[in-house]
mmCIF file of C-alpha atoms in Angstrom:
data_model
loop_
_atom_site.group_PDB
_atom_site.id
_atom_site.type_symbol
_atom_site.label_atom_id
_atom_site.label_comp_id
_atom_site.label_asym_id
_atom_site.label_seq_id
_atom_site.Cartn_x
_atom_site.Cartn_y
_atom_site.Cartn_z
ATOM 1 C CA MET A 1 15.338 -30.611 -4.646
ATOM 2 C CA THR A 2 15.061 -30.363 -8.315
ATOM 3 C CA THR A 3 14.024 -27.106 -10.080
ATOM 4 C CA GLU A 4 12.721 -25.793 -13.469
ATOM 5 C CA ASN A 5 14.932 -25.454 -16.340
ATOM 6 C CA PRO A 6 14.897 -21.791 -17.237
ATOM 7 C CA ALA A 7 12.929 -22.403 -20.508
ATOM 8 C CA ARG A 8 9.946 -23.719 -18.342
ATOM 9 C CA GLN A 9 10.263 -21.061 -15.814
ATOM 10 C CA LYS A 10 9.614 -18.706 -18.476
ATOM 11 C CA SER A 11 6.727 -20.395 -19.780
ATOM 12 C CA GLY A 12 5.255 -20.442 -16.271
ATOM 13 C CA LEU A 13 5.945 -16.767 -16.172
ATOM 14 C CA VAL A 14 4.255 -15.841 -19.169
ATOM 15 C CA LEU A 15 1.032 -17.736 -17.971
ATOM 16 C CA PHE A 16 1.033 -16.369 -14.524
ATOM 17 C CA LEU A 17 1.106 -12.672 -16.285
ATOM 18 C CA ALA A 18 -1.430 -13.591 -19.037
ATOM 19 C CA VAL A 19 -3.908 -14.942 -16.547
ATOM 20 C CA THR A 20 -3.337 -12.359 -13.898
ATOM 21 C CA PHE A 21 -3.798 -9.259 -16.026
ATOM 22 C CA ALA A 22 -6.840 -11.030 -17.996
ATOM 23 C CA THR A 23 -8.653 -11.688 -15.072
ATOM 24 C CA ALA A 24 -8.217 -8.483 -13.306
ATOM 25 C CA TRP A 25 -8.214 -5.983 -15.982
ATOM 26 C CA ALA A 26 -11.813 -7.767 -17.434
ATOM 27 C CA SER A 27 -13.317 -7.783 -13.639
ATOM 28 C CA TRP A 28 -12.219 -3.960 -13.491
ATOM 29 C CA GLY A 29 -13.693 -3.269 -16.553
ATOM 30 C CA VAL A 30 -17.183 -4.654 -15.883
ATOM 31 C CA ALA A 31 -16.507 -2.572 -12.649
ATOM 32 C CA ILE A 32 -16.204 0.481 -14.399
ATOM 33 C CA ALA A 33 -18.639 -0.042 -16.775
ATOM 34 C CA LEU A 34 -21.071 -0.423 -13.778
ATOM 35 C CA GLY A 35 -20.094 3.153 -12.907
ATOM 36 C CA GLN A 36 -21.108 2.383 -8.960
ATOM 37 C CA PRO A 37 -18.753 2.527 -5.941
ATOM 38 C CA ALA A 38 -16.324 -0.429 -5.940
ATOM 39 C CA MET A 39 -18.100 -1.894 -2.436
ATOM 40 C CA SER A 40 -21.892 -1.475 -3.631
ATOM 41 C CA PHE A 41 -23.723 -4.401 -4.918
ATOM 42 C CA PRO A 42 -23.321 -5.488 -7.890
ATOM 43 C CA THR A 43 -19.714 -4.024 -8.384
ATOM 44 C CA VAL A 44 -18.192 -5.071 -5.774
ATOM 45 C CA ILE A 45 -18.192 -8.651 -7.020
ATOM 46 C CA PRO A 46 -16.155 -7.865 -10.354
ATOM 47 C CA TYR A 47 -14.330 -5.676 -8.232
ATOM 48 C CA LEU A 48 -12.976 -8.470 -5.460
ATOM 49 C CA LEU A 49 -12.641 -10.754 -8.372
ATOM 50 C CA GLY A 50 -10.109 -8.912 -9.951
ATOM 51 C CA ALA A 51 -8.002 -8.308 -6.931
ATOM 52 C CA PHE A 52 -7.693 -12.059 -6.989
ATOM 53 C CA GLY A 53 -6.095 -12.092 -10.052
ATOM 54 C CA PRO A 54 -2.662 -12.798 -8.706
ATOM 55 C CA MET A 55 -3.855 -16.078 -6.956
ATOM 56 C CA ILE A 56 -5.919 -17.476 -10.021
ATOM 57 C CA GLY A 57 -2.679 -16.611 -12.000
ATOM 58 C CA ALA A 58 -0.642 -18.773 -9.434
ATOM 59 C CA ILE A 59 -3.385 -21.481 -8.942
ATOM 60 C CA ALA A 60 -3.044 -22.056 -12.669
ATOM 61 C CA VAL A 61 0.365 -22.267 -13.238
ATOM 62 C CA ARG A 62 0.821 -24.933 -10.356
ATOM 63 C CA VAL A 63 -2.147 -27.007 -12.151
ATOM 64 C CA ARG A 64 0.086 -27.006 -15.113
ATOM 65 C CA ARG A 65 3.055 -27.663 -13.172
ATOM 66 C CA ALA A 66 1.503 -30.497 -11.480
ATOM 67 C CA ALA A 67 -0.141 -31.712 -14.752
ATOM 68 C CA ARG A 68 3.173 -31.825 -16.384
ATOM 69 C CA ARG A 69 5.036 -33.181 -12.962
ATOM 70 C CA GLN A 70 7.507 -30.410 -13.313
ATOM 71 C CA PRO A 71 9.337 -29.535 -9.743
ATOM 72 C CA ALA A 72 9.451 -26.135 -7.909
ATOM 73 C CA PRO A 73 11.239 -23.251 -9.430
ATOM 74 C CA GLU A 74 15.004 -22.993 -7.910
ATOM 75 C CA HIS A 75 14.592 -19.637 -5.876
ATOM 76 C CA THR A 76 11.191 -21.006 -4.310
ATOM 77 C CA VAL A 77 11.124 -20.320 -0.628
ATOM 78 C CA ARG A 78 9.236 -22.736 1.478
ATOM 79 C CA PHE A 79 8.240 -21.359 5.250
ATOM 80 C CA PRO A 80 11.050 -21.932 7.458
ATOM 81 C CA LEU A 81 10.755 -22.141 11.056
ATOM 82 C CA THR A 82 12.566 -19.134 11.468
ATOM 83 C CA GLY A 83 9.738 -17.548 9.558
ATOM 84 C CA LEU A 84 7.749 -17.675 12.968
ATOM 85 C CA LEU A 85 10.474 -15.149 14.446
ATOM 86 C CA TRP A 86 10.314 -13.138 11.461
ATOM 87 C CA LEU A 87 6.855 -12.248 10.845
ATOM 88 C CA PRO A 88 6.229 -9.599 14.039
ATOM 89 C CA VAL A 89 9.676 -8.018 13.241
ATOM 90 C CA LEU A 90 8.465 -7.776 8.936
ATOM 91 C CA LEU A 91 5.029 -6.335 10.636
ATOM 92 C CA VAL A 92 6.696 -3.839 12.853
ATOM 93 C CA VAL A 93 9.121 -2.733 9.964
ATOM 94 C CA ALA A 94 6.463 -2.166 7.424
ATOM 95 C CA ALA A 95 4.128 -0.247 10.163
ATOM 96 C CA GLY A 96 7.211 1.479 10.952
ATOM 97 C CA THR A 97 8.029 3.040 7.402
ATOM 98 C CA VAL A 98 4.615 4.179 7.010
ATOM 99 C CA VAL A 99 4.554 5.944 10.656
ATOM 100 C CA GLY A 100 7.868 7.096 10.011
ATOM 101 C CA GLY A 101 7.122 8.637 6.809
ATOM 102 C CA ALA A 102 3.816 10.174 8.262
ATOM 103 C CA LEU A 103 5.711 11.786 11.592
ATOM 104 C CA LEU A 104 8.248 13.077 9.129
ATOM 105 C CA GLY A 105 5.429 14.905 6.727
ATOM 106 C CA GLN A 106 3.809 16.388 10.312
ATOM 107 C CA GLN A 107 7.343 17.810 11.108
ATOM 108 C CA LEU A 108 7.466 19.389 7.625
ATOM 109 C CA GLY A 109 4.065 20.759 8.017
ATOM 110 C CA GLY A 110 1.976 18.085 6.629
ATOM 111 C CA PRO A 111 -1.130 16.726 8.385
ATOM 112 C CA VAL A 112 -0.917 16.055 11.645
ATOM 113 C CA VAL A 113 -0.965 11.686 12.686
ATOM 114 C CA SER A 114 -4.090 11.739 14.962
ATOM 115 C CA LEU A 115 -4.722 8.619 17.392
ATOM 116 C CA PRO A 116 -8.296 9.398 17.378
ATOM 117 C CA ALA A 117 -8.994 9.180 13.945
ATOM 118 C CA ALA A 118 -7.467 5.980 13.393
ATOM 119 C CA LEU A 119 -9.700 4.521 16.672
ATOM 120 C CA THR A 120 -12.613 5.957 14.524
ATOM 121 C CA LEU A 121 -11.755 4.217 11.508
ATOM 122 C CA LEU A 122 -11.633 0.776 13.444
ATOM 123 C CA GLU A 123 -14.902 1.374 14.919
ATOM 124 C CA MET A 124 -16.252 2.433 11.614
ATOM 125 C CA SER A 125 -15.009 -0.842 10.226
ATOM 126 C CA GLY A 126 -16.617 -2.853 12.723
ATOM 127 C CA GLY A 127 -13.878 -3.470 15.216
ATOM 128 C CA PRO A 128 -10.130 -4.369 14.637
ATOM 129 C CA ILE A 129 -10.643 -7.865 14.046
ATOM 130 C CA ALA A 130 -13.168 -7.027 11.202
ATOM 131 C CA PHE A 131 -10.633 -4.506 10.107
ATOM 132 C CA ALA A 132 -7.781 -6.769 9.884
ATOM 133 C CA ALA A 133 -10.052 -9.374 8.289
ATOM 134 C CA VAL A 134 -10.710 -7.177 5.078
ATOM 135 C CA MET A 135 -7.187 -5.488 4.948
ATOM 136 C CA LEU A 136 -5.966 -9.315 4.948
ATOM 137 C CA VAL A 137 -7.892 -10.464 2.153
ATOM 138 C CA VAL A 138 -8.082 -7.615 0.052
ATOM 139 C CA GLY A 139 -4.530 -7.318 -1.362
ATOM 140 C CA PRO A 140 -2.236 -9.329 0.943
ATOM 141 C CA LEU A 141 -3.722 -12.708 0.445
ATOM 142 C CA SER A 142 -5.236 -12.198 -2.647
ATOM 143 C CA GLU A 143 -2.083 -11.028 -4.595
ATOM 144 C CA GLU A 144 1.156 -12.634 -2.622
ATOM 145 C CA PHE A 145 0.648 -16.317 -3.776
ATOM 146 C CA GLY A 146 0.772 -14.627 -7.064
ATOM 147 C CA TRP A 147 3.517 -11.875 -7.253
ATOM 148 C CA ARG A 148 6.008 -13.119 -4.551
ATOM 149 C CA GLY A 149 5.143 -16.767 -4.449
ATOM 150 C CA THR A 150 4.997 -17.345 -8.032
ATOM 151 C CA MET A 151 6.335 -14.342 -10.364
ATOM 152 C CA HIS A 152 9.608 -13.651 -7.887
ATOM 153 C CA PRO A 153 10.798 -17.083 -8.048
ATOM 154 C CA ARG A 154 10.854 -17.048 -11.798
ATOM 155 C CA LEU A 155 12.440 -13.649 -11.969
ATOM 156 C CA ARG A 156 15.194 -14.762 -9.455
ATOM 157 C CA ALA A 157 15.991 -17.373 -11.904
ATOM 158 C CA LYS A 158 17.405 -14.523 -14.213
ATOM 159 C CA MET A 159 18.564 -11.508 -11.763
ATOM 160 C CA GLY A 160 19.558 -10.483 -8.484
ATOM 161 C CA ARG A 161 16.724 -9.688 -5.767
ATOM 162 C CA LEU A 162 16.823 -5.633 -6.415
ATOM 163 C CA LEU A 163 16.626 -5.949 -10.200
ATOM 164 C CA ALA A 164 13.616 -8.402 -9.350
ATOM 165 C CA GLY A 165 11.941 -6.655 -6.860
ATOM 166 C CA LEU A 166 12.008 -2.846 -9.054
ATOM 167 C CA LEU A 167 10.642 -5.050 -12.071
ATOM 168 C CA LEU A 168 7.920 -6.773 -10.191
ATOM 169 C CA GLY A 169 7.252 -3.495 -9.043
ATOM 170 C CA VAL A 170 7.058 -2.207 -12.304
ATOM 171 C CA VAL A 171 4.374 -4.478 -13.249
ATOM 172 C CA TRP A 172 2.382 -4.601 -10.145
ATOM 173 C CA SER A 173 2.274 -0.307 -10.570
ATOM 174 C CA VAL A 174 0.857 -1.266 -14.280
ATOM 175 C CA TRP A 175 -1.603 -3.702 -13.012
ATOM 176 C CA HIS A 176 -3.160 -1.471 -10.577
ATOM 177 C CA LEU A 177 -3.758 1.278 -13.398
ATOM 178 C CA PRO A 178 -7.744 0.126 -13.901
ATOM 179 C CA LEU A 179 -8.423 1.048 -10.449
ATOM 180 C CA PHE A 180 -8.106 4.800 -10.768
ATOM 181 C CA PHE A 181 -11.342 4.160 -13.349
ATOM 182 C CA VAL A 182 -13.615 2.316 -10.685
ATOM 183 C CA ALA A 183 -15.667 4.895 -8.087
ATOM 184 C CA GLY A 184 -14.867 4.321 -4.334
ATOM 185 C CA THR A 185 -11.343 3.053 -4.782
ATOM 186 C CA VAL A 186 -8.312 4.973 -2.987
ATOM 187 C CA GLN A 187 -6.578 5.055 -6.681
ATOM 188 C CA ASN A 188 -9.703 6.844 -7.851
ATOM 189 C CA ALA A 189 -9.710 9.296 -5.432
ATOM 190 C CA PHE A 190 -6.108 10.287 -5.968
ATOM 191 C CA GLY A 191 -7.072 10.404 -9.847
ATOM 192 C CA LEU A 192 -4.701 8.911 -12.585
ATOM 193 C CA PHE A 193 -3.220 12.109 -13.919
ATOM 194 C CA SER A 194 -2.476 14.059 -10.583
ATOM 195 C CA PHE A 195 0.931 14.031 -8.493
ATOM 196 C CA SER A 196 -0.904 11.904 -5.897
ATOM 197 C CA GLY A 197 -1.784 9.457 -8.247
ATOM 198 C CA LEU A 198 1.657 8.919 -10.085
ATOM 199 C CA THR A 199 3.254 9.104 -6.667
ATOM 200 C CA TYR A 200 1.013 6.115 -5.369
ATOM 201 C CA LEU A 201 2.156 4.219 -8.599
ATOM 202 C CA VAL A 202 5.563 4.946 -7.936
ATOM 203 C CA SER A 203 4.872 3.795 -4.246
ATOM 204 C CA VAL A 204 4.539 0.243 -5.115
ATOM 205 C CA ILE A 205 7.994 -0.333 -6.406
ATOM 206 C CA PRO A 206 9.404 0.066 -3.024
ATOM 207 C CA MET A 207 6.935 -1.742 -1.304
ATOM 208 C CA ALA A 208 7.628 -4.488 -3.713
ATOM 209 C CA VAL A 209 11.220 -4.747 -2.864
ATOM 210 C CA LEU A 210 10.237 -4.696 0.820
ATOM 211 C CA ALA A 211 7.539 -7.330 0.132
ATOM 212 C CA ALA A 212 10.134 -9.531 -1.598
ATOM 213 C CA TYR A 213 12.821 -9.249 1.369
ATOM 214 C CA GLY A 214 9.924 -10.547 3.458
ATOM 215 C CA TYR A 215 9.301 -13.561 0.865
ATOM 216 C CA GLU A 216 13.028 -14.296 1.140
ATOM 217 C CA ARG A 217 13.001 -13.767 5.079
ATOM 218 C CA ALA A 218 9.752 -15.909 5.827
ATOM 219 C CA GLY A 219 7.846 -17.188 2.387
ATOM 220 C CA VAL A 220 4.405 -15.843 1.063
ATOM 221 C CA LEU A 221 3.847 -15.302 4.575
ATOM 222 C CA GLY A 222 6.767 -12.848 5.061
ATOM 223 C CA ALA A 223 5.174 -11.171 1.955
ATOM 224 C CA VAL A 224 1.709 -11.033 3.424
ATOM 225 C CA ILE A 225 2.547 -9.676 6.684
ATOM 226 C CA VAL A 226 4.251 -6.714 4.833
ATOM 227 C CA HIS A 227 1.932 -6.346 2.622
ATOM 228 C CA PHE A 228 -0.846 -5.871 5.474
ATOM 229 C CA GLY A 229 1.693 -3.992 7.615
ATOM 230 C CA THR A 230 1.825 -1.186 5.052
ATOM 231 C CA ASN A 231 -1.700 -1.142 3.658
ATOM 232 C CA ALA A 232 -3.193 -1.167 7.406
ATOM 233 C CA THR A 233 -1.066 1.393 8.527
ATOM 234 C CA MET A 234 -1.830 3.833 5.679
ATOM 235 C CA SER A 235 -5.488 3.642 6.412
ATOM 236 C CA LEU A 236 -5.218 3.905 10.020
ATOM 237 C CA VAL A 237 -2.669 6.930 9.881
ATOM 238 C CA GLY A 238 -4.829 8.376 6.729
ATOM 239 C CA ILE A 239 -1.904 8.713 4.221
ATOM 240 C CA SER A 240 -3.949 11.006 1.481
ATOM 241 C CA GLU A 241 -1.860 14.119 1.155
ATOM 242 C CA LEU A 242 1.500 14.370 -1.388
ATOM 243 C CA LEU A 243 3.944 15.101 0.895
ATOM 244 C CA PRO A 244 3.128 12.199 3.171
ATOM 245 C CA GLN A 245 3.101 10.231 0.453
ATOM 246 C CA ALA A 246 6.188 10.996 -1.087
ATOM 247 C CA LEU A 247 7.956 10.575 2.537
ATOM 248 C CA VAL A 248 6.380 7.201 2.652
ATOM 249 C CA VAL A 249 7.858 6.270 -0.348
ATOM 250 C CA GLY A 250 11.361 7.472 0.683
ATOM 251 C CA VAL A 251 11.734 5.900 3.695
ATOM 252 C CA GLN A 252 10.674 2.888 2.174
ATOM 253 C CA ALA A 253 12.915 2.746 -0.166
ATOM 254 C CA VAL A 254 15.943 3.401 2.116
ATOM 255 C CA VAL A 255 14.638 0.761 4.679
ATOM 256 C CA ALA A 256 14.021 -1.783 1.543
ATOM 257 C CA LEU A 257 18.084 -0.971 0.249
ATOM 258 C CA VAL A 258 19.113 -1.266 3.920
ATOM 259 C CA LEU A 259 18.059 -4.707 4.491
ATOM 260 C CA LEU A 260 19.043 -5.896 1.434
ATOM 261 C CA ALA A 261 22.356 -4.990 1.970
ATOM 262 C CA VAL A 262 22.699 -6.148 5.719
ATOM 263 C CA HIS A 263 21.246 -9.560 4.366
ATOM 264 C CA ARG A 264 23.243 -10.379 1.660
ATOM 265 C CA GLU A 265 22.278 -13.213 -1.113
ATOM 266 C CA LYS A 266 23.536 -16.257 -0.277
ATOM 267 C CA ARG A 267 25.544 -17.496 -2.971
ATOM 268 C CA SER A 268 26.313 -21.201 -3.711
ATOM 269 C CA ALA A 269 30.060 -22.289 -3.758
ATOM 270 C CA ALA A 270 31.700 -22.638 -7.074
ATOM 271 C CA PRO A 271 32.117 -25.950 -8.515
ATOM 272 C CA GLU A 272 35.610 -27.465 -8.062
ATOM 273 C CA PRO A 273 37.616 -26.645 -11.700
ATOM 274 C CA VAL A 274 37.641 -30.452 -13.546
ATOM 275 C CA GLN A 275 41.192 -31.484 -13.865
ATOM 276 C CA PRO A 276 41.844 -32.613 -17.383
ATOM 277 C CA GLN A 277 42.619 -36.228 -17.509
ATOM 278 C CA PRO A 278 45.429 -37.542 -19.837
ATOM 279 C CA VAL A 279 44.477 -39.277 -23.082
ATOM 280 C CA PRO A 280 45.311 -42.586 -23.333
ATOM 281 C CA ALA A 281 47.860 -43.514 -25.748
ATOM 282 C CA LEU A 282 47.042 -45.499 -28.541
ATOM 283 C CA ARG A 283 48.744 -48.808 -28.890
#
């Protein structure tokens, strides 16, 4: 499979970031100006459009790549057949990091993890199917084709898995900033200038590394599953206080690092050294 050269990969990265941030921040700027809760009409329109910023950025990159007949980036991960086996594993790992952090917080005097509260949330959301559909669309499906499917391979062309995941996590965290000023969002409830708000921004970074691991195991669907498992479990468990927030961040960071250490990067074999050929004598 042929791959893009580094200069074109950089160009694609710039285009993706420009479209992603312009779409999201402009849309969320309109939502902020309307001053109504995110899911109320008409605020829900720019709110959801902004959430699809990474997907729109990914589409822009792919359209230009197709027009120029450019090959895929070197580190693009197709959906492998083994990805079907990885999906349930990734879901359990993602959800387990949240539950583990919440239970650890409970043992340290934090809020109690309540199954009835989770069941009540499912009922208020219209049932498990409706809840899962919303949690899949707003976040995992609207973002992962951009963050992991488009940005991650281009970063991997320049750096290792851990550094690529951390850098993408910082960019992803900054991308969320306008949501702190949109009424009715989780970020707005935390408040930007609070420990919970800052912890939320930090929490995006280990989650990005974990999602990148999912991408390298099962392609974009792997990243979607990690994103979905984390977001859905956070909602069901009701992670809203600082202690469990911080513990979930710590658990995800440890799990991500362990997984990267266990599944090391595959390195291509070094090329055979070229033996110099004798120069023919002049006659």
